[in-house]
Amino acid sequence: MMNRTMAILVAFTVIAAALTGCKSKPKDADVKAAVETAIQGNPAASGTTVTVDKGVATLSGEVATEAAKEELGKAAAAIAGVKSVTNNITVAAPAPVAITMDDPLTAAVKDATKDFPTVAATVSEGVITLKGEIQKANLQKLMMMLQALKPKKVDNTQLVIK
């Protein structure tokens, strides 16, 4: 009876060891593919890359926002087989707002010419161009106001003086 119990116990141990041995860890390549699939649905993920080494997923690339970076990191961490995530994704600097030197000058010229409704003024590359009509008595006042704005030039050749 003892030998039979021992034989059953040995057989059970061998079977248990065999079954445990069949449960292998996921391969890094499979984990990488799963992470890529998981983050692929996120439009922010374009331009990002994934590597997996011994279950450690490393994310690289550039995204527009910190929230997108965090979201991709969480998506990678949720994949079975990922032990940890190294999130090397960088957040792109926001594009600078282009303000040309003409923008503030245009606003100042508009303000300076508001009392002269028959005069149209445009600004291009620092040059103020005047068109329309103006009374001779008002011309000097307008020119002084515009010169005070320090433009490159004031072109009044298209201005009719009455």
GROMACS .gro file of C-alpha atoms in nm:
model
  162
    1MET     CA    1   0.000   0.000   0.000
    2MET     CA    2   0.284   0.233   0.084
    3ASN     CA    3   0.449   0.171  -0.252
    4ARG     CA    4   0.123   0.236  -0.433
    5THR     CA    5   0.069   0.564  -0.245
    6MET     CA    6   0.428   0.658  -0.313
    7ALA     CA    7   0.386   0.578  -0.684
    8ILE     CA    8   0.070   0.791  -0.705
    9LEU     CA    9   0.243   1.075  -0.521
   10VAL     CA   10   0.544   1.059  -0.757
   11ALA     CA   11   0.314   1.045  -1.061
   12PHE     CA   12   0.116   1.342  -0.932
   13THR     CA   13   0.437   1.540  -0.871
   14VAL     CA   14   0.563   1.463  -1.223
   15ILE     CA   15   0.231   1.568  -1.378
   16ALA     CA   16   0.218   1.888  -1.168
   17ALA     CA   17   0.575   1.973  -1.265
   18ALA     CA   18   0.496   1.912  -1.632
   19LEU     CA   19   0.186   2.131  -1.618
   20THR     CA   20   0.370   2.409  -1.436
   21GLY     CA   21   0.650   2.391  -1.690
   22CYS     CA   22   0.401   2.444  -1.974
   23LYS     CA   23   0.300   2.777  -1.829
   24SER     CA   24   0.576   2.984  -1.987
   25LYS     CA   25   0.618   3.356  -1.953
   26PRO     CA   26   0.503   3.565  -2.249
   27LYS     CA   27   0.775   3.634  -2.499
   28ASP     CA   28   0.898   3.995  -2.526
   29ALA     CA   29   0.806   4.003  -2.894
   30ASP     CA   30   0.447   3.906  -2.812
   31VAL     CA   31   0.428   4.163  -2.534
   32LYS     CA   32   0.570   4.430  -2.768
   33ALA     CA   33   0.307   4.347  -3.032
   34ALA     CA   34   0.031   4.368  -2.768
   35VAL     CA   35   0.155   4.706  -2.641
   36GLU     CA   36   0.180   4.842  -2.997
   37THR     CA   37  -0.175   4.725  -3.069
   38ALA     CA   38  -0.302   4.881  -2.746
   39ILE     CA   39  -0.150   5.224  -2.809
   40GLN     CA   40  -0.210   5.224  -3.185
   41GLY     CA   41  -0.571   5.333  -3.137
   42ASN     CA   42  -0.454   5.658  -2.977
   43PRO     CA   43  -0.386   5.927  -3.242
   44ALA     CA   44  -0.118   6.074  -3.014
   45ALA     CA   45   0.083   5.752  -3.051
   46SER     CA   46   0.193   5.819  -3.408
   47GLY     CA   47   0.568   5.859  -3.406
   48THR     CA   48   0.615   5.660  -3.084
   49THR     CA   49   0.809   5.336  -3.062
   50VAL     CA   50   0.794   5.043  -2.822
   51THR     CA   51   1.068   4.806  -2.710
   52VAL     CA   52   1.028   4.526  -2.456
   53ASP     CA   53   1.315   4.360  -2.270
   54LYS     CA   54   1.241   4.101  -2.000
   55GLY     CA   55   0.891   4.240  -1.957
   56VAL     CA   56   1.002   4.605  -1.927
   57ALA     CA   57   0.826   4.813  -2.194
   58THR     CA   58   1.012   5.125  -2.303
   59LEU     CA   59   0.815   5.393  -2.486
   60SER     CA   60   0.997   5.652  -2.695
   61GLY     CA   61   0.898   5.931  -2.930
   62GLU     CA   62   0.720   6.264  -2.904
   63VAL     CA   63   0.362   6.363  -2.829
   64ALA     CA   64   0.185   6.698  -2.810
   65THR     CA   65   0.070   6.690  -2.447
   66GLU     CA   66   0.168   6.556  -2.106
   67ALA     CA   67  -0.177   6.393  -2.084
   68ALA     CA   68  -0.109   6.195  -2.404
   69LYS     CA   69   0.225   6.078  -2.263
   70GLU     CA   70   0.059   5.956  -1.943
   71GLU     CA   71  -0.226   5.792  -2.134
   72LEU     CA   72   0.015   5.591  -2.350
   73GLY     CA   73   0.215   5.487  -2.044
   74LYS     CA   74  -0.101   5.362  -1.870
   75ALA     CA   75  -0.213   5.174  -2.181
   76ALA     CA   76   0.124   4.997  -2.199
   77ALA     CA   77   0.120   4.912  -1.827
   78ALA     CA   78  -0.221   4.747  -1.863
   79ILE     CA   79  -0.089   4.480  -2.102
   80ALA     CA   80  -0.040   4.130  -1.964
   81GLY     CA   81   0.329   4.047  -1.944
   82VAL     CA   82   0.443   4.407  -1.888
   83LYS     CA   83   0.628   4.417  -1.557
   84SER     CA   84   0.701   4.790  -1.573
   85VAL     CA   85   0.701   5.081  -1.817
   86THR     CA   86   0.987   5.319  -1.886
   87ASN     CA   87   0.816   5.618  -2.043
   88ASN     CA   88   1.081   5.807  -2.241
   89ILE     CA   89   0.821   5.990  -2.450
   90THR     CA   90   0.891   6.362  -2.469
   91VAL     CA   91   0.631   6.638  -2.487
   92ALA     CA   92   0.677   6.868  -2.784
   93ALA     CA   93   0.719   7.237  -2.713
   94PRO     CA   94   0.416   7.434  -2.825
   95ALA     CA   95   0.456   7.608  -3.156
   96PRO     CA   96   0.539   7.974  -3.107
   97VAL     CA   97   0.267   8.220  -3.191
   98ALA     CA   98   0.390   8.427  -3.481
   99ILE     CA   99   0.345   8.797  -3.415
  100THR     CA  100   0.490   9.008  -3.687
  101MET     CA  101   0.619   9.354  -3.615
  102ASP     CA  102   0.334   9.483  -3.833
  103ASP     CA  103   0.063   9.361  -3.593
  104PRO     CA  104   0.119   9.618  -3.316
  105LEU     CA  105   0.198   9.888  -3.574
  106THR     CA  106  -0.127   9.815  -3.762
  107ALA     CA  107  -0.324   9.851  -3.440
  108ALA     CA  108  -0.149  10.181  -3.358
  109VAL     CA  109  -0.206  10.315  -3.713
  110LYS     CA  110  -0.575  10.224  -3.695
  111ASP     CA  111  -0.599  10.415  -3.369
  112ALA     CA  112  -0.408  10.716  -3.511
  113THR     CA  113  -0.625  10.739  -3.823
  114LYS     CA  114  -0.963  10.689  -3.654
  115ASP     CA  115  -1.027  11.066  -3.657
  116PHE     CA  116  -0.961  11.080  -4.032
  117PRO     CA  117  -1.243  10.873  -4.189
  118THR     CA  118  -1.147  10.963  -4.547
  119VAL     CA  119  -0.796  10.819  -4.503
  120ALA     CA  120  -0.725  10.447  -4.541
  121ALA     CA  121  -0.395  10.322  -4.400
  122THR     CA  122  -0.225   9.986  -4.452
  123VAL     CA  123   0.093   9.847  -4.298
  124SER     CA  124   0.334   9.611  -4.469
  125GLU     CA  125   0.687   9.531  -4.352
  126GLY     CA  126   0.694   9.839  -4.131
  127VAL     CA  127   0.583  10.081  -4.406
  128ILE     CA  128   0.258  10.276  -4.362
  129THR     CA  129   0.078  10.348  -4.690
  130LEU     CA  130  -0.192  10.615  -4.691
  131LYS     CA  131  -0.475  10.636  -4.946
  132GLY     CA  132  -0.784  10.850  -4.974
  133GLU     CA  133  -0.831  11.221  -4.912
  134ILE     CA  134  -0.730  11.462  -4.637
  135GLN     CA  135  -0.758  11.835  -4.578
  136LYS     CA  136  -0.422  12.015  -4.603
  137ALA     CA  137  -0.474  12.149  -4.248
  138ASN     CA  138  -0.501  11.792  -4.110
  139LEU     CA  139  -0.211  11.641  -4.305
  140GLN     CA  140   0.064  11.767  -4.072
  141LYS     CA  141  -0.123  11.645  -3.761
  142LEU     CA  142  -0.173  11.297  -3.914
  143MET     CA  143   0.189  11.274  -4.034
  144MET     CA  144   0.321  11.369  -3.688
  145MET     CA  145   0.102  11.103  -3.525
  146LEU     CA  146   0.216  10.836  -3.768
  147GLN     CA  147   0.587  10.931  -3.750
  148ALA     CA  148   0.564  10.904  -3.369
  149LEU     CA  149   0.488  10.531  -3.419
  150LYS     CA  150   0.841  10.492  -3.564
  151PRO     CA  151   0.757  10.308  -3.887
  152LYS     CA  152   1.026  10.241  -4.148
  153LYS     CA  153   0.847  10.488  -4.375
  154VAL     CA  154   0.515  10.668  -4.425
  155ASP     CA  155   0.411  10.664  -4.792
  156ASN     CA  156   0.153  10.935  -4.859
  157THR     CA  157   0.202  10.950  -5.239
  158GLN     CA  158  -0.141  10.797  -5.295
  159LEU     CA  159  -0.309  11.045  -5.062
  160VAL     CA  160  -0.511  11.329  -5.223
  161ILE     CA  161  -0.457  11.659  -5.034
  162LYS     CA  162  -0.739  11.912  -5.059
   0.00000   0.00000   0.00000
